[in-house]
Tab-separated table of C-alpha atoms in Angstrom:
chain	number	residue	atom	x	y	z
T	1	MET	CA	-15.138	-17.806	-12.835
T	2	ASP	CA	-13.696	-20.657	-14.872
T	3	CYS	CA	-12.702	-23.406	-12.444
T	4	GLN	CA	-11.304	-26.055	-14.755
T	5	PRO	CA	-8.779	-28.375	-13.124
T	6	GLN	CA	-5.143	-27.514	-13.760
T	7	ALA	CA	-3.692	-29.720	-16.461
T	8	ASN	CA	-0.061	-29.114	-15.565
T	9	GLY	CA	1.804	-30.876	-12.819
T	10	HIS	CA	3.289	-27.772	-11.197
T	11	HIS	CA	2.382	-27.201	-7.595
T	12	HIS	CA	3.263	-23.865	-6.023
T	13	GLN	CA	3.059	-23.432	-2.247
T	14	HIS	CA	1.177	-20.145	-2.116
T	15	LYS	CA	-2.378	-19.189	-1.258
T	16	GLU	CA	-2.810	-16.760	-4.151
T	17	GLU	CA	-2.167	-19.390	-6.760
T	18	GLU	CA	-5.102	-21.539	-5.780
T	19	LYS	CA	-7.253	-18.657	-6.981
T	20	ASP	CA	-5.534	-17.136	-9.955
T	21	GLY	CA	-1.857	-18.025	-10.214
T	22	ASP	CA	-2.172	-20.194	-13.281
T	23	ALA	CA	0.672	-21.741	-15.226
T	24	GLY	CA	0.286	-19.173	-18.002
T	25	GLU	CA	0.829	-16.325	-15.565
T	26	TRP	CA	3.976	-17.906	-14.127
T	27	LYS	CA	5.267	-18.386	-17.661
T	28	GLN	CA	4.781	-14.642	-18.201
T	29	VAL	CA	6.631	-13.962	-14.937
T	30	ALA	CA	9.603	-15.980	-16.256
T	31	GLU	CA	9.444	-14.004	-19.500
T	32	LEU	CA	9.329	-10.716	-17.588
T	33	ARG	CA	12.354	-11.823	-15.576
T	34	ALA	CA	14.368	-12.679	-18.695
T	35	VAL	CA	13.547	-9.367	-20.388
T	36	THR	CA	14.296	-7.297	-17.271
T	37	GLU	CA	17.449	-9.135	-16.151
T	38	ALA	CA	18.957	-8.623	-19.600
T	39	GLN	CA	18.788	-4.871	-18.936
T	40	ASP	CA	19.379	-4.835	-15.183
T	41	PRO	CA	20.997	-7.883	-13.533
T	42	SER	CA	19.925	-6.644	-10.074
T	43	CYS	CA	16.490	-8.054	-10.961
T	44	LYS	CA	17.920	-11.444	-9.883
T	45	GLU	CA	17.509	-10.311	-6.254
T	46	GLU	CA	13.717	-9.905	-6.600
T	47	ASP	CA	11.445	-12.915	-6.120
T	48	ASP	CA	8.777	-14.187	-8.506
T	49	TYR	CA	5.929	-12.775	-6.425
T	50	MET	CA	7.415	-9.297	-6.713
T	51	LEU	CA	7.608	-9.714	-10.490
T	52	ARG	CA	4.049	-11.014	-10.603
T	53	ARG	CA	2.779	-7.874	-8.835
T	54	PHE	CA	4.462	-5.677	-11.451
T	55	LEU	CA	3.001	-7.864	-14.208
T	56	ARG	CA	-0.504	-7.573	-12.765
T	57	ALA	CA	-0.137	-3.823	-12.258
T	58	ARG	CA	0.384	-3.509	-16.015
T	59	ASP	CA	-2.391	-5.936	-16.994
T	60	HIS	CA	0.071	-8.662	-18.007
T	61	ASN	CA	1.745	-6.518	-20.670
T	62	ILE	CA	5.388	-7.658	-20.477
T	63	GLY	CA	6.826	-4.526	-22.118
T	64	LYS	CA	4.997	-2.162	-19.768
T	65	ALA	CA	5.684	-4.327	-16.711
T	66	SER	CA	9.378	-4.481	-17.581
T	67	ALA	CA	9.573	-0.667	-17.950
T	68	MET	CA	7.882	-0.320	-14.560
T	69	LEU	CA	10.176	-2.885	-12.949
T	70	LEU	CA	13.320	-1.267	-14.396
T	71	LYS	CA	12.206	2.080	-12.962
T	72	TYR	CA	11.789	0.394	-9.546
T	73	LEU	CA	15.244	-1.262	-9.723
T	74	LYS	CA	16.815	2.117	-10.459
T	75	TRP	CA	14.843	3.824	-7.656
T	76	LYS	CA	15.534	1.263	-4.922
T	77	PRO	CA	19.272	1.889	-4.273
T	78	THR	CA	18.800	5.671	-4.308
T	79	ALA	CA	15.707	5.610	-2.070
T	80	LYS	CA	17.213	3.064	0.328
T	81	PRO	CA	21.008	3.344	0.018
T	82	ASN	CA	21.504	1.246	3.174
T	83	GLY	CA	18.870	-1.327	2.283
T	84	SER	CA	16.247	0.193	4.575
T	85	ILE	CA	15.250	3.479	6.188
T	86	THR	CA	15.758	3.935	9.924
T	87	GLY	CA	13.493	5.738	12.363
T	88	ASP	CA	16.208	8.378	12.827
T	89	GLU	CA	15.901	9.344	9.163
T	90	VAL	CA	12.184	10.099	9.577
T	91	ALA	CA	12.178	11.331	13.189
T	92	HIS	CA	10.151	14.485	12.532
T	93	GLU	CA	7.434	12.558	10.679
T	94	LEU	CA	7.276	9.875	13.367
T	95	SER	CA	6.972	12.479	16.133
T	96	GLN	CA	3.606	13.626	14.787
T	97	GLY	CA	1.857	10.349	15.621
T	98	LYS	CA	-0.239	10.328	12.487
T	99	LEU	CA	0.045	6.667	11.499
T	100	TYR	CA	-0.462	3.502	13.541
T	101	LEU	CA	0.563	0.140	12.124
T	102	GLN	CA	-1.473	-2.325	14.127
T	103	GLY	CA	-4.029	-5.068	13.760
T	104	TYR	CA	-5.312	-7.077	10.790
T	105	ASP	CA	-8.570	-7.171	8.878
T	106	ARG	CA	-10.682	-10.314	8.436
T	107	GLN	CA	-8.709	-11.212	5.301
T	108	GLY	CA	-5.449	-11.228	7.251
T	109	ARG	CA	-4.216	-7.982	5.760
T	110	PRO	CA	-2.139	-5.751	8.075
T	111	MET	CA	-3.865	-2.471	8.870
T	112	ILE	CA	-2.602	1.111	8.790
T	113	TYR	CA	-4.626	3.733	10.681
T	114	GLY	CA	-3.918	7.277	9.548
T	115	PHE	CA	-5.086	10.539	11.113
T	116	GLY	CA	-5.093	13.240	8.451
T	117	ALA	CA	-5.516	16.174	10.844
T	118	ARG	CA	-2.115	15.390	12.422
T	119	HIS	CA	-0.261	16.001	9.170
T	120	ARG	CA	1.198	19.517	8.973
T	121	PRO	CA	2.591	20.358	5.532
T	122	SER	CA	3.878	23.736	6.791
T	123	THR	CA	6.565	21.945	8.836
T	124	ARG	CA	7.255	18.965	6.625
T	125	ASP	CA	10.310	18.392	4.451
T	126	LEU	CA	9.185	16.672	1.234
T	127	ASP	CA	12.271	14.437	1.024
T	128	GLU	CA	11.810	13.271	4.604
T	129	PHE	CA	8.111	12.707	3.923
T	130	ARG	CA	9.000	10.501	0.938
T	131	ARG	CA	11.394	8.507	3.141
T	132	TYR	CA	8.627	8.203	5.739
T	133	VAL	CA	6.219	6.751	3.157
T	134	VAL	CA	8.828	4.144	2.188
T	135	TYR	CA	9.567	3.432	5.856
T	136	VAL	CA	5.860	2.850	6.605
T	137	LEU	CA	5.288	0.707	3.516
T	138	ASP	CA	8.330	-1.457	4.286
T	139	ALA	CA	7.247	-1.863	7.912
T	140	THR	CA	3.764	-2.871	6.720
T	141	VAL	CA	5.071	-5.355	4.143
T	142	ALA	CA	7.211	-6.889	6.917
T	143	ARG	CA	3.971	-7.636	8.806
T	144	LEU	CA	2.327	-9.556	5.949
T	145	PRO	CA	1.405	-13.108	6.956
T	146	PRO	CA	2.434	-15.954	4.605
T	147	GLY	CA	0.288	-16.032	1.474
T	148	GLN	CA	-0.921	-12.432	1.895
T	149	GLU	CA	0.464	-9.740	-0.410
T	150	LYS	CA	-1.788	-6.783	0.400
T	151	PHE	CA	-2.456	-4.401	3.283
T	152	ALA	CA	-5.522	-2.294	4.121
T	153	ALA	CA	-5.951	1.115	5.720
T	154	VAL	CA	-8.344	3.467	7.461
T	155	ALA	CA	-7.814	7.162	6.701
T	156	ASP	CA	-9.539	9.113	9.472
T	157	LEU	CA	-10.057	12.713	8.350
T	158	LYS	CA	-11.827	13.981	11.443
T	159	GLY	CA	-10.762	17.602	12.026
T	160	TRP	CA	-8.977	17.821	8.653
T	161	GLY	CA	-8.790	21.380	7.340
T	162	TYR	CA	-6.898	23.547	4.893
T	163	SER	CA	-3.827	23.639	7.166
T	164	ASN	CA	-3.570	19.849	6.733
T	165	CYS	CA	-3.978	19.922	2.961
T	166	ASP	CA	-0.801	18.722	1.239
T	167	ILE	CA	-1.378	18.012	-2.440
T	168	ARG	CA	2.362	17.648	-3.136
T	169	GLY	CA	2.707	15.230	-0.234
T	170	TYR	CA	-0.350	13.193	-1.280
T	171	LEU	CA	0.912	12.950	-4.868
T	172	ALA	CA	4.406	11.936	-3.678
T	173	ALA	CA	2.930	9.181	-1.489
T	174	LEU	CA	0.683	8.000	-4.305
T	175	GLU	CA	3.570	7.900	-6.772
T	176	ILE	CA	5.685	5.794	-4.389
T	177	MET	CA	2.866	3.363	-3.653
T	178	GLN	CA	1.741	2.952	-7.267
T	179	SER	CA	5.166	2.873	-8.930
T	180	TYR	CA	7.273	0.993	-6.386
T	181	TYR	CA	4.794	-1.025	-4.290
T	182	PRO	CA	2.300	-2.145	-6.945
T	183	GLU	CA	-0.529	-4.495	-6.019
T	184	ARG	CA	0.177	-4.006	-2.308
T	185	LEU	CA	-2.848	-1.878	-1.455
T	186	GLY	CA	-5.987	-3.878	-0.782
T	187	ARG	CA	-8.414	-1.199	0.394
T	188	VAL	CA	-8.593	2.207	2.076
T	189	PHE	CA	-11.633	3.313	4.046
T	190	LEU	CA	-11.903	7.115	4.137
T	191	ILE	CA	-13.919	8.044	7.234
T	192	HIS	CA	-15.146	11.233	8.937
T	193	VAL	CA	-14.530	13.001	5.633
T	194	PRO	CA	-15.204	16.760	5.859
T	195	TYR	CA	-16.674	18.511	2.860
T	196	VAL	CA	-13.542	20.655	2.388
T	197	PHE	CA	-11.492	17.509	1.771
T	198	MET	CA	-13.346	16.851	-1.483
T	199	ALA	CA	-11.607	19.804	-3.151
T	200	ALA	CA	-8.226	18.161	-2.451
T	201	TRP	CA	-9.565	14.767	-3.540
T	202	LYS	CA	-10.647	16.173	-6.922
T	203	ILE	CA	-7.069	17.322	-7.556
T	204	VAL	CA	-5.486	14.021	-6.504
T	205	TYR	CA	-8.052	11.675	-8.104
T	206	PRO	CA	-6.824	11.913	-11.751
T	207	PHE	CA	-3.362	10.756	-10.598
T	208	ILE	CA	-4.721	7.510	-9.143
T	209	ASP	CA	-4.539	4.615	-11.592
T	210	ASP	CA	-7.799	2.886	-12.499
T	211	ASN	CA	-7.078	-0.328	-10.561
T	212	THR	CA	-6.286	1.695	-7.442
T	213	LYS	CA	-9.312	4.011	-7.679
T	214	LYS	CA	-11.617	1.101	-6.881
T	215	LYS	CA	-9.748	0.485	-3.634
T	216	PHE	CA	-10.680	3.827	-2.046
T	217	VAL	CA	-14.004	3.577	-0.215
T	218	PHE	CA	-15.707	6.661	1.263
T	219	VAL	CA	-17.707	5.659	4.340
T	220	ALA	CA	-20.626	7.778	5.543
T	221	ASP	CA	-20.813	8.286	9.317
T	222	LYS	CA	-24.086	6.352	9.524
T	223	ASP	CA	-22.421	3.295	7.904
T	224	LEU	CA	-19.144	3.549	9.790
T	225	ASP	CA	-19.741	1.044	12.584
T	226	ARG	CA	-21.229	-1.616	10.279
T	227	THR	CA	-18.550	-1.142	7.592
T	228	LEU	CA	-15.597	-1.390	9.982
T	229	ARG	CA	-17.074	-4.365	11.870
T	230	GLU	CA	-17.753	-6.244	8.636
T	231	ALA	CA	-14.135	-5.730	7.601
T	232	ILE	CA	-12.339	-6.040	10.953
T	233	ASP	CA	-12.846	-8.431	13.846
T	234	ASP	CA	-13.687	-6.844	17.223
T	235	ALA	CA	-10.349	-7.898	18.755
T	236	GLN	CA	-8.472	-6.207	15.893
T	237	LEU	CA	-10.613	-3.063	15.728
T	238	PRO	CA	-9.234	-0.017	17.611
T	239	GLU	CA	-11.040	1.106	20.760
T	240	ILE	CA	-11.777	4.511	19.216
T	241	TYR	CA	-14.045	2.697	16.729
T	242	GLY	CA	-15.719	0.545	19.373
T	243	GLY	CA	-13.326	-2.423	19.207
T	244	LYS	CA	-10.806	-3.870	21.665
T	245	LEU	CA	-7.462	-2.968	20.077
T	246	LYS	CA	-5.381	-0.366	21.918
T	247	LEU	CA	-3.523	1.880	19.505
T	248	ALA	CA	-0.222	1.743	21.315
T	249	THR	CA	2.397	3.806	19.601
T	250	PRO	CA	2.509	5.537	16.253
T	251	THR	CA	6.087	4.409	15.699
T	252	PRO	CA	6.212	1.249	13.586
T	253	SER	CA	9.106	-1.106	14.128
T	254	PRO	CA	11.547	-0.814	11.261
T	255	PRO	CA	11.584	-3.799	8.918
T	256	ALA	CA	14.112	-6.480	9.793
T	257	ASN	CA	16.569	-6.764	6.943
């Protein structure tokens, strides 16, 4: 990696920039802001880091990033008319105890632990499920420490079978994460993956964008302990995986806003 000293005098207080937030990229962010605000003034409410994530998600192409950002700005007030989603609006989803928002990995990214066999598409309402995805993502973003923009996840598919298969639900969740929370996902470990799951994965895979594909890691049972311990400190690793963290309640606290 090219590590030439920065020639400009700008100093931004953010961890990411030390690595790759160069002056040229921030100039593009300002350009993206000007282009987008001209079409939708509500862009003024979004910070530069948000704009930078959209820019990166579209490989620094301002036109494509602006189209993506405009789509997000239109989606936001309809998806979250009151600014955020409450637990009451996703009560059925929360009652299933399929996601736990606890702990951090060694990079300081908040963790989500998901249990695929607890998801029952036969009883789910797709609109509520979409709200639930937004609710969980917002609650996770609220847990990000300063300087960290990404989260990580463990998808535990132990006991997953055809009755848990929900292609429409998976595609809806993927669409929300990729279109409206770009550059938020750091990594997903898929563990205890049954063979039958691969049929569902083959259907979903083409809908995952190329940058995101690399973030899904299938972990063989024999590598599970080593992989999780390399990624997550013992104190932050759930007891069910041999760590010390108690998975307390599947209900995340709603984001404070």
